[in-house]
């Protein structure tokens, strides 16, 4: 039986595509029941439709408050009874009620080596700070922005002539490796969450997550 998940997006959906591709290739035993975007023109919705996945566009602009939007979003997600909710470039700050409802069964990917560079423009900020390396983190979602328990990180060297665009491209290709891997671990019930702690194969994952290397696949 494939593992039911719902994916939330706001944009291009290349991470969604990585999940679709790996599931078509039989590398991931998941069933993406629905893709939901807060932006009707998100390209990721086209990717989902091409893969025959149900889509919903729910504009936050149609709601008077963050609470009302999150309540409706939760209702749509719950209809599908997913075992996991995957935020893949979903650019919304979520209410505590929403994050509590999905606690321990909602993942996010963030383009930095957390706890560094929470929020936006992470690539430029890492270059400006003259960091030697930059990267990406997959983490459980908590009520605090980009702050839940980290599961996996992957890093890349920042070269002398690096721009935010070249760095974003390098980080994106790492995203497409580590996000499907974390989803695979969760769907195989190897990865879980207990009271703010991420656990893999019964062992607590260190605070900065597991650093990706090829042998993990
Ligand atoms: C990704 O780079 C992801 O890490 C980032 O949005 C992009 C979505 O790309 N997420 C965040 O910044 C969340 N704070 P995609 O739509 O091509 O998957």
PDB file of C-alpha atoms and ligand atoms in Angstrom:
ATOM      1  CA  UNK A   1       0.000   0.000   0.000  1.00  0.00           C
ATOM      2  CA  UNK A   2       1.496   3.338  -0.969  1.00  0.00           C
ATOM      3  CA  UNK A   3       1.818   6.040   1.626  1.00  0.00           C
ATOM      4  CA  UNK A   4      -0.706   8.914   1.360  1.00  0.00           C
ATOM      5  CA  UNK A   5       0.826  12.402   1.366  1.00  0.00           C
ATOM      6  CA  UNK A   6      -0.369  15.917   0.531  1.00  0.00           C
ATOM      7  CA  UNK A   7       2.083  18.486  -0.882  1.00  0.00           C
ATOM      8  CA  UNK A   8       1.761  22.260  -0.387  1.00  0.00           C
ATOM      9  CA  UNK A   9       3.449  24.642  -2.829  1.00  0.00           C
ATOM     10  CA  UNK A  10       3.531  28.312  -3.819  1.00  0.00           C
ATOM     11  CA  UNK A  11       5.708  28.289  -6.935  1.00  0.00           C
ATOM     12  CA  UNK A  12       7.665  26.270  -9.461  1.00  0.00           C
ATOM     13  CA  UNK A  13       7.289  22.935  -7.674  1.00  0.00           C
ATOM     14  CA  UNK A  14      10.641  21.426  -8.637  1.00  0.00           C
ATOM     15  CA  UNK A  15      10.745  19.630  -5.270  1.00  0.00           C
ATOM     16  CA  UNK A  16       7.242  18.307  -5.961  1.00  0.00           C
ATOM     17  CA  UNK A  17       8.543  17.093  -9.332  1.00  0.00           C
ATOM     18  CA  UNK A  18      11.407  15.251  -7.626  1.00  0.00           C
ATOM     19  CA  UNK A  19       8.848  13.410  -5.457  1.00  0.00           C
ATOM     20  CA  UNK A  20       6.648  12.610  -8.487  1.00  0.00           C
ATOM     21  CA  UNK A  21       9.656  11.355 -10.474  1.00  0.00           C
ATOM     22  CA  UNK A  22      11.001   9.149  -7.698  1.00  0.00           C
ATOM     23  CA  UNK A  23       7.581   7.672  -7.074  1.00  0.00           C
ATOM     24  CA  UNK A  24       7.129   6.934 -10.818  1.00  0.00           C
ATOM     25  CA  UNK A  25      10.572   5.313 -10.826  1.00  0.00           C
ATOM     26  CA  UNK A  26       9.487   3.102  -7.931  1.00  0.00           C
ATOM     27  CA  UNK A  27      12.104   4.598  -5.592  1.00  0.00           C
ATOM     28  CA  UNK A  28       9.428   6.049  -3.307  1.00  0.00           C
ATOM     29  CA  UNK A  29       6.296   4.176  -2.293  1.00  0.00           C
ATOM     30  CA  UNK A  30       4.074   7.242  -1.890  1.00  0.00           C
ATOM     31  CA  UNK A  31       0.679   8.309  -3.163  1.00  0.00           C
ATOM     32  CA  UNK A  32       0.522  12.096  -3.642  1.00  0.00           C
ATOM     33  CA  UNK A  33      -3.228  12.474  -3.006  1.00  0.00           C
ATOM     34  CA  UNK A  34      -3.333  16.228  -3.644  1.00  0.00           C
ATOM     35  CA  UNK A  35      -1.230  19.310  -4.312  1.00  0.00           C
ATOM     36  CA  UNK A  36      -2.449  22.577  -2.807  1.00  0.00           C
ATOM     37  CA  UNK A  37      -1.142  26.027  -3.710  1.00  0.00           C
ATOM     38  CA  UNK A  38      -1.945  29.421  -2.227  1.00  0.00           C
ATOM     39  CA  UNK A  39      -1.205  30.856  -5.682  1.00  0.00           C
ATOM     40  CA  UNK A  40      -3.448  29.900  -8.614  1.00  0.00           C
ATOM     41  CA  UNK A  41      -0.657  30.523 -11.165  1.00  0.00           C
ATOM     42  CA  UNK A  42       1.960  28.345  -9.436  1.00  0.00           C
ATOM     43  CA  UNK A  43       3.677  26.221 -12.096  1.00  0.00           C
ATOM     44  CA  UNK A  44       3.723  23.307  -9.640  1.00  0.00           C
ATOM     45  CA  UNK A  45      -0.059  22.957 -10.151  1.00  0.00           C
ATOM     46  CA  UNK A  46       0.604  22.199 -13.838  1.00  0.00           C
ATOM     47  CA  UNK A  47       3.203  19.611 -12.852  1.00  0.00           C
ATOM     48  CA  UNK A  48       0.631  17.966 -10.555  1.00  0.00           C
ATOM     49  CA  UNK A  49      -2.101  17.965 -13.219  1.00  0.00           C
ATOM     50  CA  UNK A  50       0.300  16.398 -15.749  1.00  0.00           C
ATOM     51  CA  UNK A  51       0.914  13.615 -13.232  1.00  0.00           C
ATOM     52  CA  UNK A  52      -2.844  13.114 -12.708  1.00  0.00           C
ATOM     53  CA  UNK A  53      -2.807  14.459  -9.148  1.00  0.00           C
ATOM     54  CA  UNK A  54      -5.785  16.371  -7.660  1.00  0.00           C
ATOM     55  CA  UNK A  55      -5.058  20.080  -7.265  1.00  0.00           C
ATOM     56  CA  UNK A  56      -6.468  22.923  -5.190  1.00  0.00           C
ATOM     57  CA  UNK A  57      -5.700  26.638  -5.462  1.00  0.00           C
ATOM     58  CA  UNK A  58      -6.600  28.391  -2.228  1.00  0.00           C
ATOM     59  CA  UNK A  59      -5.705  32.064  -2.287  1.00  0.00           C
ATOM     60  CA  UNK A  60      -4.816  33.531   1.098  1.00  0.00           C
ATOM     61  CA  UNK A  61      -6.098  36.836  -0.316  1.00  0.00           C
ATOM     62  CA  UNK A  62      -9.688  35.533  -0.151  1.00  0.00           C
ATOM     63  CA  UNK A  63      -9.516  35.327   3.657  1.00  0.00           C
ATOM     64  CA  UNK A  64      -9.690  38.088   6.247  1.00  0.00           C
ATOM     65  CA  UNK A  65      -7.199  36.495   8.597  1.00  0.00           C
ATOM     66  CA  UNK A  66      -4.345  34.003   8.739  1.00  0.00           C
ATOM     67  CA  UNK A  67      -6.508  31.858  11.078  1.00  0.00           C
ATOM     68  CA  UNK A  68      -9.386  31.617   8.595  1.00  0.00           C
ATOM     69  CA  UNK A  69      -7.051  30.682   5.742  1.00  0.00           C
ATOM     70  CA  UNK A  70      -5.299  28.014   7.811  1.00  0.00           C
ATOM     71  CA  UNK A  71      -8.645  26.579   8.991  1.00  0.00           C
ATOM     72  CA  UNK A  72      -9.810  26.125   5.395  1.00  0.00           C
ATOM     73  CA  UNK A  73      -6.428  24.751   4.328  1.00  0.00           C
ATOM     74  CA  UNK A  74      -6.512  22.229   7.178  1.00  0.00           C
ATOM     75  CA  UNK A  75     -10.030  21.161   6.139  1.00  0.00           C
ATOM     76  CA  UNK A  76      -8.910  20.490   2.554  1.00  0.00           C
ATOM     77  CA  UNK A  77      -5.813  18.573   3.654  1.00  0.00           C
ATOM     78  CA  UNK A  78      -7.761  16.480   6.191  1.00  0.00           C
ATOM     79  CA  UNK A  79     -10.228  15.350   3.501  1.00  0.00           C
ATOM     80  CA  UNK A  80      -7.382  13.304   2.019  1.00  0.00           C
ATOM     81  CA  UNK A  81      -6.348  11.795   5.388  1.00  0.00           C
ATOM     82  CA  UNK A  82      -2.636  12.006   4.542  1.00  0.00           C
ATOM     83  CA  UNK A  83      -0.085  10.414   6.841  1.00  0.00           C
ATOM     84  CA  UNK A  84       2.389  13.146   5.915  1.00  0.00           C
ATOM     85  CA  UNK A  85       2.100  16.782   4.785  1.00  0.00           C
ATOM     86  CA  UNK A  86       5.056  18.040   2.713  1.00  0.00           C
ATOM     87  CA  UNK A  87       5.721  21.769   2.423  1.00  0.00           C
ATOM     88  CA  UNK A  88       7.636  22.181  -0.848  1.00  0.00           C
ATOM     89  CA  UNK A  89       8.267  25.884  -1.312  1.00  0.00           C
ATOM     90  CA  UNK A  90       5.039  26.826   0.492  1.00  0.00           C
ATOM     91  CA  UNK A  91       5.763  30.457   1.324  1.00  0.00           C
ATOM     92  CA  UNK A  92       3.312  31.119   4.147  1.00  0.00           C
ATOM     93  CA  UNK A  93       3.777  31.673   7.864  1.00  0.00           C
ATOM     94  CA  UNK A  94       1.504  29.148   9.577  1.00  0.00           C
ATOM     95  CA  UNK A  95      -0.615  29.591  12.697  1.00  0.00           C
ATOM     96  CA  UNK A  96       0.146  27.638  15.852  1.00  0.00           C
ATOM     97  CA  UNK A  97      -3.222  25.845  15.640  1.00  0.00           C
ATOM     98  CA  UNK A  98      -2.313  24.581  12.174  1.00  0.00           C
ATOM     99  CA  UNK A  99       1.228  23.497  13.057  1.00  0.00           C
ATOM    100  CA  UNK A 100      -0.006  21.763  16.247  1.00  0.00           C
ATOM    101  CA  UNK A 101      -2.642  19.860  14.247  1.00  0.00           C
ATOM    102  CA  UNK A 102       0.035  18.426  11.940  1.00  0.00           C
ATOM    103  CA  UNK A 103       2.821  18.199  14.541  1.00  0.00           C
ATOM    104  CA  UNK A 104       5.171  15.291  13.860  1.00  0.00           C
ATOM    105  CA  UNK A 105       3.648  14.655  10.421  1.00  0.00           C
ATOM    106  CA  UNK A 106       4.579  17.790   8.482  1.00  0.00           C
ATOM    107  CA  UNK A 107       7.975  18.418   6.841  1.00  0.00           C
ATOM    108  CA  UNK A 108       9.517  21.541   5.318  1.00  0.00           C
ATOM    109  CA  UNK A 109      12.576  22.208   3.180  1.00  0.00           C
ATOM    110  CA  UNK A 110      14.507  25.404   3.763  1.00  0.00           C
ATOM    111  CA  UNK A 111      17.423  26.648   1.619  1.00  0.00           C
ATOM    112  CA  UNK A 112      20.040  27.153   4.326  1.00  0.00           C
ATOM    113  CA  UNK A 113      22.059  25.211   6.856  1.00  0.00           C
ATOM    114  CA  UNK A 114      19.679  25.848   9.752  1.00  0.00           C
ATOM    115  CA  UNK A 115      19.797  27.395  12.294  1.00  0.00           C
ATOM    116  CA  UNK A 116      21.606  29.859  10.004  1.00  0.00           C
ATOM    117  CA  UNK A 117      19.612  32.084   7.653  1.00  0.00           C
ATOM    118  CA  UNK A 118      15.989  31.521   8.537  1.00  0.00           C
ATOM    119  CA  UNK A 119      13.546  33.500   6.377  1.00  0.00           C
ATOM    120  CA  UNK A 120      14.160  34.872   2.869  1.00  0.00           C
ATOM    121  CA  UNK A 121      17.113  35.642   0.503  1.00  0.00           C
ATOM    122  CA  UNK A 122      19.207  32.936   2.125  1.00  0.00           C
ATOM    123  CA  UNK A 123      21.680  32.507  -0.772  1.00  0.00           C
ATOM    124  CA  UNK A 124      22.637  36.194  -0.976  1.00  0.00           C
ATOM    125  CA  UNK A 125      22.871  36.440   2.815  1.00  0.00           C
ATOM    126  CA  UNK A 126      25.278  33.467   2.954  1.00  0.00           C
ATOM    127  CA  UNK A 127      27.461  35.041   0.206  1.00  0.00           C
ATOM    128  CA  UNK A 128      27.421  38.458   1.920  1.00  0.00           C
ATOM    129  CA  UNK A 129      28.496  36.859   5.208  1.00  0.00           C
ATOM    130  CA  UNK A 130      31.479  35.254   3.369  1.00  0.00           C
ATOM    131  CA  UNK A 131      30.431  31.769   4.438  1.00  0.00           C
ATOM    132  CA  UNK A 132      32.644  28.951   3.145  1.00  0.00           C
ATOM    133  CA  UNK A 133      29.619  26.707   2.635  1.00  0.00           C
ATOM    134  CA  UNK A 134      25.860  26.921   2.270  1.00  0.00           C
ATOM    135  CA  UNK A 135      23.122  24.371   1.798  1.00  0.00           C
ATOM    136  CA  UNK A 136      19.674  23.111   2.597  1.00  0.00           C
ATOM    137  CA  UNK A 137      17.799  21.565   5.523  1.00  0.00           C
ATOM    138  CA  UNK A 138      14.758  19.310   5.798  1.00  0.00           C
ATOM    139  CA  UNK A 139      13.000  19.662   9.131  1.00  0.00           C
ATOM    140  CA  UNK A 140       9.809  18.887  11.010  1.00  0.00           C
ATOM    141  CA  UNK A 141       7.540  21.928  11.151  1.00  0.00           C
ATOM    142  CA  UNK A 142       7.018  23.590  14.521  1.00  0.00           C
ATOM    143  CA  UNK A 143       5.084  26.751  15.354  1.00  0.00           C
ATOM    144  CA  UNK A 144       8.256  28.852  15.088  1.00  0.00           C
ATOM    145  CA  UNK A 145       9.355  29.794  11.536  1.00  0.00           C
ATOM    146  CA  UNK A 146      12.090  27.502  10.093  1.00  0.00           C
ATOM    147  CA  UNK A 147      12.842  26.195  13.580  1.00  0.00           C
ATOM    148  CA  UNK A 148      11.530  22.624  13.968  1.00  0.00           C
ATOM    149  CA  UNK A 149      13.767  19.580  14.519  1.00  0.00           C
ATOM    150  CA  UNK A 150      16.244  19.224  11.639  1.00  0.00           C
ATOM    151  CA  UNK A 151      16.375  15.822   9.898  1.00  0.00           C
ATOM    152  CA  UNK A 152      18.830  16.140   7.017  1.00  0.00           C
ATOM    153  CA  UNK A 153      21.199  18.767   5.663  1.00  0.00           C
ATOM    154  CA  UNK A 154      23.259  18.895   2.470  1.00  0.00           C
ATOM    155  CA  UNK A 155      25.993  21.421   1.815  1.00  0.00           C
ATOM    156  CA  UNK A 156      27.949  22.915  -1.062  1.00  0.00           C
ATOM    157  CA  UNK A 157      31.091  25.074  -1.186  1.00  0.00           C
ATOM    158  CA  UNK A 158      30.637  28.790  -1.913  1.00  0.00           C
ATOM    159  CA  UNK A 159      33.079  29.615  -4.725  1.00  0.00           C
ATOM    160  CA  UNK A 160      34.816  33.016  -5.074  1.00  0.00           C
ATOM    161  CA  UNK A 161      32.719  34.076  -8.056  1.00  0.00           C
ATOM    162  CA  UNK A 162      29.434  32.689  -6.678  1.00  0.00           C
ATOM    163  CA  UNK A 163      26.205  34.629  -7.245  1.00  0.00           C
ATOM    164  CA  UNK A 164      22.861  34.069  -5.546  1.00  0.00           C
ATOM    165  CA  UNK A 165      21.627  32.474  -8.792  1.00  0.00           C
ATOM    166  CA  UNK A 166      24.503  30.010  -9.228  1.00  0.00           C
ATOM    167  CA  UNK A 167      24.294  29.100  -5.551  1.00  0.00           C
ATOM    168  CA  UNK A 168      20.496  28.627  -5.751  1.00  0.00           C
ATOM    169  CA  UNK A 169      20.978  26.224  -8.679  1.00  0.00           C
ATOM    170  CA  UNK A 170      23.505  24.155  -6.731  1.00  0.00           C
ATOM    171  CA  UNK A 171      21.315  24.121  -3.614  1.00  0.00           C
ATOM    172  CA  UNK A 172      18.227  23.166  -5.636  1.00  0.00           C
ATOM    173  CA  UNK A 173      19.939  20.062  -6.998  1.00  0.00           C
ATOM    174  CA  UNK A 174      20.741  19.029  -3.408  1.00  0.00           C
ATOM    175  CA  UNK A 175      17.116  19.680  -2.408  1.00  0.00           C
ATOM    176  CA  UNK A 176      15.950  17.197  -5.025  1.00  0.00           C
ATOM    177  CA  UNK A 177      18.094  14.507  -3.399  1.00  0.00           C
ATOM    178  CA  UNK A 178      17.491  15.056   0.309  1.00  0.00           C
ATOM    179  CA  UNK A 179      13.755  15.847   0.320  1.00  0.00           C
ATOM    180  CA  UNK A 180      12.733  12.569  -1.355  1.00  0.00           C
ATOM    181  CA  UNK A 181      15.132  10.755   0.997  1.00  0.00           C
ATOM    182  CA  UNK A 182      13.518  12.239   4.128  1.00  0.00           C
ATOM    183  CA  UNK A 183      10.032  11.473   2.740  1.00  0.00           C
ATOM    184  CA  UNK A 184      11.176   7.897   2.030  1.00  0.00           C
ATOM    185  CA  UNK A 185      12.422   7.462   5.607  1.00  0.00           C
ATOM    186  CA  UNK A 186       9.129   8.799   6.986  1.00  0.00           C
ATOM    187  CA  UNK A 187       6.994   6.640   4.684  1.00  0.00           C
ATOM    188  CA  UNK A 188       8.975   3.567   5.715  1.00  0.00           C
ATOM    189  CA  UNK A 189       8.337   4.514   9.366  1.00  0.00           C
ATOM    190  CA  UNK A 190      12.078   4.790  10.006  1.00  0.00           C
ATOM    191  CA  UNK A 191      11.745   8.519  10.737  1.00  0.00           C
ATOM    192  CA  UNK A 192       9.538   9.839  13.518  1.00  0.00           C
ATOM    193  CA  UNK A 193       9.104  12.725  15.911  1.00  0.00           C
ATOM    194  CA  UNK A 194       8.783  12.686  19.670  1.00  0.00           C
ATOM    195  CA  UNK A 195       8.285  15.814  21.730  1.00  0.00           C
ATOM    196  CA  UNK A 196      10.392  18.115  19.524  1.00  0.00           C
ATOM    197  CA  UNK A 197      12.999  15.460  18.743  1.00  0.00           C
ATOM    198  CA  UNK A 198      13.541  13.888  15.304  1.00  0.00           C
ATOM    199  CA  UNK A 199      14.290  10.158  15.486  1.00  0.00           C
ATOM    200  CA  UNK A 200      15.759   7.857  12.819  1.00  0.00           C
ATOM    201  CA  UNK A 201      15.819   4.091  13.326  1.00  0.00           C
ATOM    202  CA  UNK A 202      15.145   4.556  17.033  1.00  0.00           C
ATOM    203  CA  UNK A 203      18.060   6.994  17.559  1.00  0.00           C
ATOM    204  CA  UNK A 204      17.799  10.732  18.251  1.00  0.00           C
ATOM    205  CA  UNK A 205      18.972  12.797  15.268  1.00  0.00           C
ATOM    206  CA  UNK A 206      21.602  15.404  16.300  1.00  0.00           C
ATOM    207  CA  UNK A 207      20.488  19.053  16.553  1.00  0.00           C
ATOM    208  CA  UNK A 208      21.797  20.061  13.097  1.00  0.00           C
ATOM    209  CA  UNK A 209      20.431  16.959  11.404  1.00  0.00           C
ATOM    210  CA  UNK A 210      22.248  14.208   9.544  1.00  0.00           C
ATOM    211  CA  UNK A 211      24.720  15.565   6.973  1.00  0.00           C
ATOM    212  CA  UNK A 212      23.941  14.011   3.583  1.00  0.00           C
ATOM    213  CA  UNK A 213      26.477  11.687   1.967  1.00  0.00           C
ATOM    214  CA  UNK A 214      25.997   9.235  -0.909  1.00  0.00           C
ATOM    215  CA  UNK A 215      25.951   6.117   1.278  1.00  0.00           C
ATOM    216  CA  UNK A 216      22.663   7.288   2.852  1.00  0.00           C
ATOM    217  CA  UNK A 217      20.728   6.488  -0.344  1.00  0.00           C
TER     218      UNK A 217
HETATM  219  C1  LIG B   1      13.073  25.814  -2.563  1.00  0.00           C
HETATM  220  O1  LIG B   1      14.348  26.335  -2.779  1.00  0.00           O
HETATM  221  C2  LIG B   1      12.795  25.682  -1.074  1.00  0.00           C
HETATM  222  O2  LIG B   1      13.935  25.349  -0.353  1.00  0.00           O
HETATM  223  C3  LIG B   1      12.305  27.059  -0.744  1.00  0.00           C
HETATM  224  O3  LIG B   1      11.484  27.422  -1.834  1.00  0.00           O
HETATM  225  C4  LIG B   1      12.005  26.807  -3.013  1.00  0.00           C
HETATM  226  C5  LIG B   1      10.872  26.134  -3.740  1.00  0.00           C
HETATM  227  O4  LIG B   1      11.307  25.625  -4.970  1.00  0.00           O
HETATM  228  N1  LIG B   1      11.579  27.099   0.503  1.00  0.00           N
HETATM  229  C6  LIG B   1      11.658  28.095   1.374  1.00  0.00           C
HETATM  230  O5  LIG B   1      12.321  29.080   1.190  1.00  0.00           O
HETATM  231  C7  LIG B   1      10.822  27.887   2.631  1.00  0.00           C
HETATM  232  N2  LIG B   1      11.214  28.803   3.654  1.00  0.00           N
HETATM  233  P1  LIG B   1      10.379  24.679  -5.819  1.00  0.00           P
HETATM  234  O6  LIG B   1       9.000  25.368  -5.900  1.00  0.00           O
HETATM  235  O7  LIG B   1      11.041  24.624  -7.168  1.00  0.00           O
HETATM  236  O8  LIG B   1      10.300  23.348  -5.143  1.00  0.00           O
END
